[in-house]
N, CA, C and O atoms as CSV, one atom per row, in Angstrom:
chain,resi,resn,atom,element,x,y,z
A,1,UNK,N,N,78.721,79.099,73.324
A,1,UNK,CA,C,79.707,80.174,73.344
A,1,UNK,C,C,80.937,79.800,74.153
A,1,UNK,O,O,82.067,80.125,73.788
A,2,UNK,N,N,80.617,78.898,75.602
A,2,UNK,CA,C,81.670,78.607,76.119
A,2,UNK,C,C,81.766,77.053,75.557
A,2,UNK,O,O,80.700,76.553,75.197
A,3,UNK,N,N,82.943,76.269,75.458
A,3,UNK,CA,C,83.038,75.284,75.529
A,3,UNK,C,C,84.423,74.810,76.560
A,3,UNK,O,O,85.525,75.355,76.511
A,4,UNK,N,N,84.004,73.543,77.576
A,4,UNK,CA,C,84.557,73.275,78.584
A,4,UNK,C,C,85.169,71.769,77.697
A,4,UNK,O,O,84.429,71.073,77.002
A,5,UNK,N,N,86.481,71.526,77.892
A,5,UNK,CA,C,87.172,70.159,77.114
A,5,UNK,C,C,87.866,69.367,78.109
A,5,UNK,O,O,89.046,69.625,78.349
A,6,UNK,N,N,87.086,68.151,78.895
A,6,UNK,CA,C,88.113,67.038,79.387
A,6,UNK,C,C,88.570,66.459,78.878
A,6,UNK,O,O,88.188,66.044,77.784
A,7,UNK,N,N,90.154,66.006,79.738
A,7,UNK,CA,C,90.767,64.586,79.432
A,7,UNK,C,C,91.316,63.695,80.845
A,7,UNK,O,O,90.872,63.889,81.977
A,8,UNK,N,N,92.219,62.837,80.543
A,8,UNK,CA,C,92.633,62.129,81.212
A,8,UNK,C,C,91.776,61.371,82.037
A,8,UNK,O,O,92.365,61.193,83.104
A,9,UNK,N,N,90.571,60.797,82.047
A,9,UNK,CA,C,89.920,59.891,83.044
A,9,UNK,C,C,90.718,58.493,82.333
A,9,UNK,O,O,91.413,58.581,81.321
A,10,UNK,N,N,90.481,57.304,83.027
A,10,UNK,CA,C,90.719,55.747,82.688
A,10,UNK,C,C,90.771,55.016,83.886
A,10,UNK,O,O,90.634,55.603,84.960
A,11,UNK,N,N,90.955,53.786,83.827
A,11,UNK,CA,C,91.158,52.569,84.926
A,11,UNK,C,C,92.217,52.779,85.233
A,11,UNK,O,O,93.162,52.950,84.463
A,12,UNK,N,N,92.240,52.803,86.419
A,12,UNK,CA,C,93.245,52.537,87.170
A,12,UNK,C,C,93.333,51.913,88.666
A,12,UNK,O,O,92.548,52.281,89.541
A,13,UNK,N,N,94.508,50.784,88.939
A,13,UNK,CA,C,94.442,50.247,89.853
A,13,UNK,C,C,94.197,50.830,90.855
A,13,UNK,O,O,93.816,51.945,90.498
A,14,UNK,N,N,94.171,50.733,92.437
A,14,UNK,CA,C,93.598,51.040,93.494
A,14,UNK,C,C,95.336,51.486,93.596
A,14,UNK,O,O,96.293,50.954,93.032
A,15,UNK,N,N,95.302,52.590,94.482
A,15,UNK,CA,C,97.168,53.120,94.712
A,15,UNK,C,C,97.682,53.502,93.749
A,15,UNK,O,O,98.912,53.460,93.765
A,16,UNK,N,N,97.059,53.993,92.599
A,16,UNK,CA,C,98.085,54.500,91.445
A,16,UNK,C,C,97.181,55.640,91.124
A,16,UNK,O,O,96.142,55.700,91.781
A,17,UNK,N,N,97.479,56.878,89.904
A,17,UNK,CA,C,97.301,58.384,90.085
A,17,UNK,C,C,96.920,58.213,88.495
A,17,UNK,O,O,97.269,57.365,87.673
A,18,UNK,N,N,95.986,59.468,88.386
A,18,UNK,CA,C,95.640,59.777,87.046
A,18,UNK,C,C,96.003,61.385,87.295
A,18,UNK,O,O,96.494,61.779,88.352
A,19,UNK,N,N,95.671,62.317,86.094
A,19,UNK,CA,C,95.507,63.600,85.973
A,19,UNK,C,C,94.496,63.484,85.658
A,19,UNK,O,O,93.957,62.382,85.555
A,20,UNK,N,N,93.764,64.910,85.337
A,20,UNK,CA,C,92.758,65.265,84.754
A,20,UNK,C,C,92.733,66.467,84.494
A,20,UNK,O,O,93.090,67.299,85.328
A,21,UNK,N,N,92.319,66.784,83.316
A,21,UNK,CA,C,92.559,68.437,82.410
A,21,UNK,C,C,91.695,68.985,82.189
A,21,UNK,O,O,90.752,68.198,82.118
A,22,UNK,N,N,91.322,70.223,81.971
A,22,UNK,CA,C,89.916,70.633,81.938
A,22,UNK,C,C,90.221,72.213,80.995
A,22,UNK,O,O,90.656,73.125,81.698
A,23,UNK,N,N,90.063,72.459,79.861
A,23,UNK,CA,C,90.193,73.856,79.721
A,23,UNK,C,C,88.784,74.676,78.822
A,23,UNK,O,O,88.088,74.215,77.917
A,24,UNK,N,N,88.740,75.808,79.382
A,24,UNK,CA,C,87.903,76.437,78.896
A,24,UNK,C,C,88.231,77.211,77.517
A,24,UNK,O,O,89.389,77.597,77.364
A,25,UNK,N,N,87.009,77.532,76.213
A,25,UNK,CA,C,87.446,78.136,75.737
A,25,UNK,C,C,86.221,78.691,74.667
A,25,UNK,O,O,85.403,77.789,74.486
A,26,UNK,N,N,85.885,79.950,73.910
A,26,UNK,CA,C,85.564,80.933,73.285
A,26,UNK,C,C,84.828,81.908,73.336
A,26,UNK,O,O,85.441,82.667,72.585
A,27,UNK,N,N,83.887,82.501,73.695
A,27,UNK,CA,C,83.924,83.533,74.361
A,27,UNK,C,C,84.031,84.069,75.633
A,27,UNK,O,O,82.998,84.206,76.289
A,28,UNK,N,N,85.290,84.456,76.178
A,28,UNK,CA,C,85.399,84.745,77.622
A,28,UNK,C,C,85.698,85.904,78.018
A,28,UNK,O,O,86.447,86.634,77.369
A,29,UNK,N,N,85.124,86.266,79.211
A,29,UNK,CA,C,85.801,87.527,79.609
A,29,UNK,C,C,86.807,87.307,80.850
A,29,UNK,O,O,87.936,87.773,81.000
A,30,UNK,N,N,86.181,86.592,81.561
A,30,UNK,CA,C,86.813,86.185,82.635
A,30,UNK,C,C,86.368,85.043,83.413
A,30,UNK,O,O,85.200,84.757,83.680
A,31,UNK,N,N,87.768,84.216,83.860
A,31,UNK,CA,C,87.304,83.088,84.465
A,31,UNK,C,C,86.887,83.061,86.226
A,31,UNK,O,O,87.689,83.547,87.024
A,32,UNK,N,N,86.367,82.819,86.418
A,32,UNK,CA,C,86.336,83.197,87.757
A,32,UNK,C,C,87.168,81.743,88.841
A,32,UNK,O,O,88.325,81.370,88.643
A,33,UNK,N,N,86.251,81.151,89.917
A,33,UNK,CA,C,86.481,79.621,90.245
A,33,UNK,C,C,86.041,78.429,89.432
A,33,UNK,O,O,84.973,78.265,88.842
A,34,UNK,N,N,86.999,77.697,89.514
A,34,UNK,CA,C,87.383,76.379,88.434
A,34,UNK,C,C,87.459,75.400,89.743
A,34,UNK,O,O,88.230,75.599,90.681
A,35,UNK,N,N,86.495,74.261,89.652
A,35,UNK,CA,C,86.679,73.119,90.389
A,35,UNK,C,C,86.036,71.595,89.944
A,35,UNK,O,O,85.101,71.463,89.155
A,36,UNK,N,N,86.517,70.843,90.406
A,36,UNK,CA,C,85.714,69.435,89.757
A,36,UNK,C,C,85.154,68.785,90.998
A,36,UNK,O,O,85.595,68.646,92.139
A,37,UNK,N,N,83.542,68.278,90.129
A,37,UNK,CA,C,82.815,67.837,90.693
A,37,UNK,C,C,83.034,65.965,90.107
A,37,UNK,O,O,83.822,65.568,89.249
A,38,UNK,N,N,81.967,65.069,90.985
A,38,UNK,CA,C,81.934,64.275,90.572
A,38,UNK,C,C,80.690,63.250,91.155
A,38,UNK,O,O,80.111,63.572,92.192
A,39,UNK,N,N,80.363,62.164,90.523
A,39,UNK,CA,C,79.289,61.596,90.796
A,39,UNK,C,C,79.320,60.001,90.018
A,39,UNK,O,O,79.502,59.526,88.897
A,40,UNK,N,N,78.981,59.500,91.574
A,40,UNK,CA,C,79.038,57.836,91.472
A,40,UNK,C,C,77.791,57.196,91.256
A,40,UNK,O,O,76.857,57.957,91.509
A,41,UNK,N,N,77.621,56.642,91.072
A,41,UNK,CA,C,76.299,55.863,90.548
A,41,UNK,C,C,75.322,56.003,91.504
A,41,UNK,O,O,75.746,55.811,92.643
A,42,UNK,N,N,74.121,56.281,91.419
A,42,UNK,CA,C,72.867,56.180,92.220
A,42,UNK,C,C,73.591,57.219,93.777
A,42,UNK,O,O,73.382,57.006,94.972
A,43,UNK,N,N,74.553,58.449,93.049
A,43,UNK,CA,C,74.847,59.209,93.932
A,43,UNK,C,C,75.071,60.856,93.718
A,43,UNK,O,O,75.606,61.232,92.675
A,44,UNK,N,N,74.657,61.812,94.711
A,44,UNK,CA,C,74.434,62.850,94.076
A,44,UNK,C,C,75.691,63.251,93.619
A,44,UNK,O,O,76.649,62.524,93.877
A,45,UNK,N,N,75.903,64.576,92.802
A,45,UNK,CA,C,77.258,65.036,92.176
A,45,UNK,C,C,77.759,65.683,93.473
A,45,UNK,O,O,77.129,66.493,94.154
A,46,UNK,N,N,78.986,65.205,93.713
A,46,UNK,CA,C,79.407,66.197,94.921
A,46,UNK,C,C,80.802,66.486,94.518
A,46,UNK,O,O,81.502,65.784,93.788
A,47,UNK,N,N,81.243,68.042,95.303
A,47,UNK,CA,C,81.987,68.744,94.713
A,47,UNK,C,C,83.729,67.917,95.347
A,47,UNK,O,O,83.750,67.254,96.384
A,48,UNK,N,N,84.616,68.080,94.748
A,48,UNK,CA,C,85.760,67.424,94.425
A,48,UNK,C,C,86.887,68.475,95.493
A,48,UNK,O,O,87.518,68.385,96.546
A,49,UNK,N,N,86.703,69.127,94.766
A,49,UNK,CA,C,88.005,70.528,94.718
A,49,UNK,C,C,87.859,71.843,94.131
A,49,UNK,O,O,87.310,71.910,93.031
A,50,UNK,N,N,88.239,72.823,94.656
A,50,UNK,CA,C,88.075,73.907,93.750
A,50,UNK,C,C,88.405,74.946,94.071
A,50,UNK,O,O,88.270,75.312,95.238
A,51,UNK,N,N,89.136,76.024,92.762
A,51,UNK,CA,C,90.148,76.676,93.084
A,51,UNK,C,C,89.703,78.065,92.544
A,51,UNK,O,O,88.999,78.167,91.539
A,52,UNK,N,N,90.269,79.410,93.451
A,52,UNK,CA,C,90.013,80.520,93.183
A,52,UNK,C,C,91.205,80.968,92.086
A,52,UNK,O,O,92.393,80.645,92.076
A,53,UNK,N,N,90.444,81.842,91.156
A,53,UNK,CA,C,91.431,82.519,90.303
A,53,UNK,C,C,92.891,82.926,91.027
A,53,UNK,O,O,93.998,82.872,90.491
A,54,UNK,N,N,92.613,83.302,92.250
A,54,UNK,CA,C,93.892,84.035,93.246
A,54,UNK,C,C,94.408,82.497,93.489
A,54,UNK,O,O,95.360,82.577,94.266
A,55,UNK,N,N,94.165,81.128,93.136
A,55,UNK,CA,C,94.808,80.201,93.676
A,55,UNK,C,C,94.339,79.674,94.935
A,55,UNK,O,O,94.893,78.706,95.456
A,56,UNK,N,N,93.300,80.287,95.478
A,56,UNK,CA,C,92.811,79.476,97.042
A,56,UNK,C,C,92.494,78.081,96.624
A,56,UNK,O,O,92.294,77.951,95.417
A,57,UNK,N,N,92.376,76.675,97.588
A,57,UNK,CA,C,91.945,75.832,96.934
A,57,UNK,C,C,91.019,75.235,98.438
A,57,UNK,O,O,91.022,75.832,99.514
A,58,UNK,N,N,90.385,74.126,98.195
A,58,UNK,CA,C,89.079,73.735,98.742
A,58,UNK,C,C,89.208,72.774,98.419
A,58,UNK,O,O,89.308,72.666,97.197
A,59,UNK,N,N,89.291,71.482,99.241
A,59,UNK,CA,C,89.027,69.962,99.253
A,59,UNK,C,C,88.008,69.505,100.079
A,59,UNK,O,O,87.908,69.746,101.282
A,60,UNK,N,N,87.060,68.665,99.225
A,60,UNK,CA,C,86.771,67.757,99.995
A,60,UNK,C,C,87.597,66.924,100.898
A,60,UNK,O,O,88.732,66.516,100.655
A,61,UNK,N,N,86.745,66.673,102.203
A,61,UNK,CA,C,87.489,65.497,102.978
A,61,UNK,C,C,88.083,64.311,102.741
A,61,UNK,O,O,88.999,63.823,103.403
A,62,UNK,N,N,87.524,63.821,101.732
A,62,UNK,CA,C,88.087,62.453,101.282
A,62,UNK,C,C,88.835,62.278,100.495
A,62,UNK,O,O,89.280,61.188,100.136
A,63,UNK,N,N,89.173,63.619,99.985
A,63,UNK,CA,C,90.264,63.860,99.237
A,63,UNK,C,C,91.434,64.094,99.574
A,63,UNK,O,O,92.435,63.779,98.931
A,64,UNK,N,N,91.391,64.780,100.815
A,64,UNK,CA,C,92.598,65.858,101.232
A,64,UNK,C,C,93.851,64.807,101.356
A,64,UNK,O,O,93.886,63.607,101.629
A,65,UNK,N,N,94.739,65.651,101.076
A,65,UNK,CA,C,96.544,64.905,101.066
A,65,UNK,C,C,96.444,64.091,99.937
A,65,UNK,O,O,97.458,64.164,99.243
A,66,UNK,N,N,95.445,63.221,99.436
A,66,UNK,CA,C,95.351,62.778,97.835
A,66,UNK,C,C,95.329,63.388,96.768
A,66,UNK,O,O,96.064,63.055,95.839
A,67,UNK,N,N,94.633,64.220,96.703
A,67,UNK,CA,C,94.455,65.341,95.581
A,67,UNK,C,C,95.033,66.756,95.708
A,67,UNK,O,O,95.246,67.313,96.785
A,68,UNK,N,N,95.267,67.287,94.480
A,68,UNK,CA,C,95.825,68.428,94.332
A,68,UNK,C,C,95.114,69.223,92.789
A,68,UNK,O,O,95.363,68.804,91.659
A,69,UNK,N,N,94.426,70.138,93.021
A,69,UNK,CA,C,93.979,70.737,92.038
A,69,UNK,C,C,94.498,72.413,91.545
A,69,UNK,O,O,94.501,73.437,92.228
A,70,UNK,N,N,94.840,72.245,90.359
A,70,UNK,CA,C,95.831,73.643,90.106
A,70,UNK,C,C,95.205,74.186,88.939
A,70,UNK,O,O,94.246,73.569,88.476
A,71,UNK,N,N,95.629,75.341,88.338
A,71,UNK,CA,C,95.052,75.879,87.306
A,71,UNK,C,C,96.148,77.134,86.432
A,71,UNK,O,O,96.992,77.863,86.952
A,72,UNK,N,N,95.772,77.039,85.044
A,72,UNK,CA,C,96.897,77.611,84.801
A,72,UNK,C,C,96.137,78.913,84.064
A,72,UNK,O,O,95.743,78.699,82.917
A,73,UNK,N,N,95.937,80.030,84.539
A,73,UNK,CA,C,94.902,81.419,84.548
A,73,UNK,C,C,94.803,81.269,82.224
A,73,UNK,O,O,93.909,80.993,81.424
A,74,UNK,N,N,96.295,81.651,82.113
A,74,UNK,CA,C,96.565,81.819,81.161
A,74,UNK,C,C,95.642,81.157,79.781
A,74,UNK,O,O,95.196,81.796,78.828
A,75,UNK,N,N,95.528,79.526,80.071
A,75,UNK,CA,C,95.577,78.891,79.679
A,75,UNK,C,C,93.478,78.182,79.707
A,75,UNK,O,O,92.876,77.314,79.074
A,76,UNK,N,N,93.036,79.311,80.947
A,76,UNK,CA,C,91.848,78.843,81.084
A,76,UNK,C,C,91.231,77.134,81.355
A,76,UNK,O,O,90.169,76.557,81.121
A,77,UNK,N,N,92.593,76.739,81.990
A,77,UNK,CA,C,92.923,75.295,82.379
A,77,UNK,C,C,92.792,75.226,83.769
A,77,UNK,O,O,93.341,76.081,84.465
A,78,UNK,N,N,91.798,73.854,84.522
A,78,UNK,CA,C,92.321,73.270,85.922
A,78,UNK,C,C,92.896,72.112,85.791
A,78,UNK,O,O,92.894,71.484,84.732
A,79,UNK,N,N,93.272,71.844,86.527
A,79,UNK,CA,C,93.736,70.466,86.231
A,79,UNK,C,C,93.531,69.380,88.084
A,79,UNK,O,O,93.599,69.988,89.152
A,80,UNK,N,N,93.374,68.325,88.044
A,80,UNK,CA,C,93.168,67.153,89.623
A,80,UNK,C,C,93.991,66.009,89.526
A,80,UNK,O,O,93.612,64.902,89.145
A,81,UNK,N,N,95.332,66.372,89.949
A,81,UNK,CA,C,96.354,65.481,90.296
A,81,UNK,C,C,95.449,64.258,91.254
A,81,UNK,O,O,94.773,64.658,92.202
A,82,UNK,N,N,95.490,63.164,91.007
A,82,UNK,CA,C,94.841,62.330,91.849
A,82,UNK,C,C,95.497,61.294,92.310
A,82,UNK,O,O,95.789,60.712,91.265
A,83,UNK,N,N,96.018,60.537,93.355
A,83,UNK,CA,C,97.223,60.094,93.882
A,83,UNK,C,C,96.234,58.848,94.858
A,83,UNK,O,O,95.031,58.857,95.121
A,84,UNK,N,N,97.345,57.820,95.236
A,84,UNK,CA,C,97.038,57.218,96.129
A,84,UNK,C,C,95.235,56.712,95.740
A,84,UNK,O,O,94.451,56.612,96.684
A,85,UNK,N,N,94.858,56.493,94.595
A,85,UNK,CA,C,93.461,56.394,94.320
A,85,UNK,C,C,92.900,55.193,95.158
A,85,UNK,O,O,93.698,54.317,95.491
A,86,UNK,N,N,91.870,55.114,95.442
A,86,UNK,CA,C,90.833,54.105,96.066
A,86,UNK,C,C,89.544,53.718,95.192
A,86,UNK,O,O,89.189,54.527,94.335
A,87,UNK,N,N,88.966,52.761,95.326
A,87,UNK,CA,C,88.170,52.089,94.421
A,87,UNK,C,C,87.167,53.288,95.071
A,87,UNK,O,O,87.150,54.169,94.212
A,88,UNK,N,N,86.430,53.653,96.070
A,88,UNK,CA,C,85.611,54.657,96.169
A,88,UNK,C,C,86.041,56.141,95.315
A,88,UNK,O,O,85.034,56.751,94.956
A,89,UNK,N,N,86.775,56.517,95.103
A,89,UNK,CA,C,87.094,57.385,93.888
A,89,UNK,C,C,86.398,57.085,92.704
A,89,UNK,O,O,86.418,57.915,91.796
A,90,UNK,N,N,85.796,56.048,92.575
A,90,UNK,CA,C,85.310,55.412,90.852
A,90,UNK,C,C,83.911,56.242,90.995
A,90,UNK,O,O,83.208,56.461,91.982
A,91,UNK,N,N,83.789,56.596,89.706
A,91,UNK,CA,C,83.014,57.860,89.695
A,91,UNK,C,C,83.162,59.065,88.282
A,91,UNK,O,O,84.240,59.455,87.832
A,92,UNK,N,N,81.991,59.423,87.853
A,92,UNK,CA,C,82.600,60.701,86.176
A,92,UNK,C,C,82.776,61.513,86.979
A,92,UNK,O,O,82.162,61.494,88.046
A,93,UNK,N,N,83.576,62.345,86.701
A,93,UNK,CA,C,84.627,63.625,87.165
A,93,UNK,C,C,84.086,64.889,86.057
A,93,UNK,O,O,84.312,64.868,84.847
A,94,UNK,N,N,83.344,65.949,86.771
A,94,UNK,CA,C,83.381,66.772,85.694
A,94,UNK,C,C,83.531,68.243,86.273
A,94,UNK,O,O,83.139,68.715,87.340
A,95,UNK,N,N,84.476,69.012,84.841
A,95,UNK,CA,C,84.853,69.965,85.421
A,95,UNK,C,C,84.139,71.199,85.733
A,95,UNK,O,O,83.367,71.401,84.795
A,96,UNK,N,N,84.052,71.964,86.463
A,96,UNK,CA,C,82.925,73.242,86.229
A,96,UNK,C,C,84.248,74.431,86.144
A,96,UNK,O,O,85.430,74.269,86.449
A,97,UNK,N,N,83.313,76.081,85.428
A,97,UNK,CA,C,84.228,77.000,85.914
A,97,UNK,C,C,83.106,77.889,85.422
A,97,UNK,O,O,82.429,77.696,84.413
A,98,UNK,N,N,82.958,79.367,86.688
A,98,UNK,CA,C,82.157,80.416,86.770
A,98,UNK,C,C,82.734,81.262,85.807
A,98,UNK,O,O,83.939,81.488,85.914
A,99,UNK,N,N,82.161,81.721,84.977
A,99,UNK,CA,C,82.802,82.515,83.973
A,99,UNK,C,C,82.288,83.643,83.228
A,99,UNK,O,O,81.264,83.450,82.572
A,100,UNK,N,N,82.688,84.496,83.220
A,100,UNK,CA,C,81.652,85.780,82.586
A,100,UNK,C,C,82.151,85.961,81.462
A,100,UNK,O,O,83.352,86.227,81.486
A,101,UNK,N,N,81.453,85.894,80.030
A,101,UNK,CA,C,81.726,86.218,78.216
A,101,UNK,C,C,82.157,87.555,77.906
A,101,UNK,O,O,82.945,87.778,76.987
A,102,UNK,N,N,81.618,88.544,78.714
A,102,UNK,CA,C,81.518,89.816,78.468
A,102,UNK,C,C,81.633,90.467,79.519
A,102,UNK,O,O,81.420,89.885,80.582
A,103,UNK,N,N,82.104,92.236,79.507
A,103,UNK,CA,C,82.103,92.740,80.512
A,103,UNK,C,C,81.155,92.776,81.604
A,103,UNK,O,O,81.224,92.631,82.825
A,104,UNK,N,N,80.155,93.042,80.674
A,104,UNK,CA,C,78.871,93.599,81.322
A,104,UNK,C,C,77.983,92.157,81.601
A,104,UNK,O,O,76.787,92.169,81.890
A,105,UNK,N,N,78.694,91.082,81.479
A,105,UNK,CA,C,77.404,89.421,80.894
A,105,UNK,C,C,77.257,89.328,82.545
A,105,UNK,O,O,78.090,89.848,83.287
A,106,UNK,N,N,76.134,88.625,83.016
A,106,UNK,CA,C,76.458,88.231,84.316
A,106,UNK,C,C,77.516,86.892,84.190
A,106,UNK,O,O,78.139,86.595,83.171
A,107,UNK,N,N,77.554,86.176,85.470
A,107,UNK,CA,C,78.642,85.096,85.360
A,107,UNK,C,C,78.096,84.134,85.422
A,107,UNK,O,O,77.343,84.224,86.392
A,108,UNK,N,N,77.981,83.063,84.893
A,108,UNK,CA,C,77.327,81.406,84.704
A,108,UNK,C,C,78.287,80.183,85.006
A,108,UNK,O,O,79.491,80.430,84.939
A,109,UNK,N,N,77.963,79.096,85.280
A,109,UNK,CA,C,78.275,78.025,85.261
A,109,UNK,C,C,78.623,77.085,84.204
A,109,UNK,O,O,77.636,76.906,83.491
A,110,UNK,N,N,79.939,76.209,83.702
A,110,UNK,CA,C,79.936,76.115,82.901
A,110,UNK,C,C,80.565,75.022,83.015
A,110,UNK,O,O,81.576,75.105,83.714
A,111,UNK,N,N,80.206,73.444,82.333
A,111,UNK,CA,C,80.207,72.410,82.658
A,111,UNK,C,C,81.138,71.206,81.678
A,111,UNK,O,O,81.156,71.151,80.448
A,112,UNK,N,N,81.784,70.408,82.534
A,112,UNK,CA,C,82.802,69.940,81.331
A,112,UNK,C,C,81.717,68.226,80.877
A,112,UNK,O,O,80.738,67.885,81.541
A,113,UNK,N,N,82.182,67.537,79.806
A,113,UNK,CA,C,80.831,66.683,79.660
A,113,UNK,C,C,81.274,65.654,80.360
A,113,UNK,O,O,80.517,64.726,80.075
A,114,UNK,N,N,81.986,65.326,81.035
A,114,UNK,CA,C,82.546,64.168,82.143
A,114,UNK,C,C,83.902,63.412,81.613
A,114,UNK,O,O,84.434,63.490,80.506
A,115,UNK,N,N,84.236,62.752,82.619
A,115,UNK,CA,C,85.556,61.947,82.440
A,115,UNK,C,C,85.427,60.699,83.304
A,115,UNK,O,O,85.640,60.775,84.514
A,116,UNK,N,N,85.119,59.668,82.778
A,116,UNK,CA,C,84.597,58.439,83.651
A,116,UNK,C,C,86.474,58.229,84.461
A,116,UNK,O,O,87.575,58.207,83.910
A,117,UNK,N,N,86.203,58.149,85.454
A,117,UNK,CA,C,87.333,57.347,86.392
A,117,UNK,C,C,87.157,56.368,87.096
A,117,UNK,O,O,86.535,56.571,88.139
A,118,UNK,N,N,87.624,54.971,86.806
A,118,UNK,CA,C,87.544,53.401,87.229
A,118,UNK,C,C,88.743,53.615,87.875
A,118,UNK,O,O,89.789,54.115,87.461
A,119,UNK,N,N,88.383,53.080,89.146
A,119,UNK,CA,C,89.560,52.725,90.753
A,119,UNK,C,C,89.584,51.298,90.503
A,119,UNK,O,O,88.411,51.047,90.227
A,120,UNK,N,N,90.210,50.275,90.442
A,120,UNK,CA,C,89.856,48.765,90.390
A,120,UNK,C,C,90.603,48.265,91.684
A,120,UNK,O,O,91.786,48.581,91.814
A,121,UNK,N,N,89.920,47.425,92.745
A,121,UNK,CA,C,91.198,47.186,93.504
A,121,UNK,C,C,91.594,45.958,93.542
A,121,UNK,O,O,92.629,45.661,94.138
C-alpha cells in the first residue's frame, strides 16, 4: 500500500557529496518522521538523520556539519545532502518514514529498499 522509492547512491571519492532522495507514495494519510538509516557490512543499521514533519532534525555524531537532511511535506520526499564524504560513510543508506494510510490506521514504519554508497579514498 505504501511504497518508499530511492535514488542517488554511487561511488564517490573520499571529499566529494552525493544526494539522496527518498519519496513516499500510495496510500497515505499522513507522513509523520522521515529519516535515513544505514548499515555497513557485518554492522548493525544505525540511524543517519531524521526529520520531524515540523522540520526538527537529528544527526548522528559522525555526521554533524557533513550532512543535511530536508524534506519536502508536499511531495512526501526526504532527501541527505552528504558533503565532505569519508570512506567510513561506505555503507546502503535506507530511507524510513512513520506513516499512517488512514485516519483511523495506526502508524507503521516504512522502509526504502536501499541505496548502496561507495566512499573510495
Amino acid at each position: 500500500q505504501v511504497q518508499m522509492e530511492e535514488s542517488g547512491g554511487g561511488l564517490v571519492q573520499a571529499g566529494g557529496s552525493l544526494r539522496l532522495s527518498c519519496a513516499a507514495s500510495g496510500i497515505i494519510f499522513r507522513v509523520y518522521a522521515m529519516g535515513w538509516y544505514r548499515q555497513a557490512p557485518g554492522k548493525q543499521r544505525e540511524l543517519v538523520a531524521d526529520i520531524t514533519n515540523g522540520g526538527s532534525t537529528n544527526y548522528a555524531d559522525s555526521v554533524k556539519g557533513r550532512f543535511t537532511i530536508s524534506r519536502d511535506n508536499a511531495k512526501n520526499a526526504v532527501y541527505l545532502q552528504m558533503n565532505s564524504l569519508k570512506p567510513e560513510d561506505t555503507a546502503v543508506y535506507y530511507c524510513n518514514a512513520d506513516i499512517r494510510t488512514t485516519w483511523n490506521s495506526d502508524r507503521n514504519d516504512y522502509w526504502g529498499q536501499g541505496t548502496q554508497v561507495i566512499v573510495s579514498s
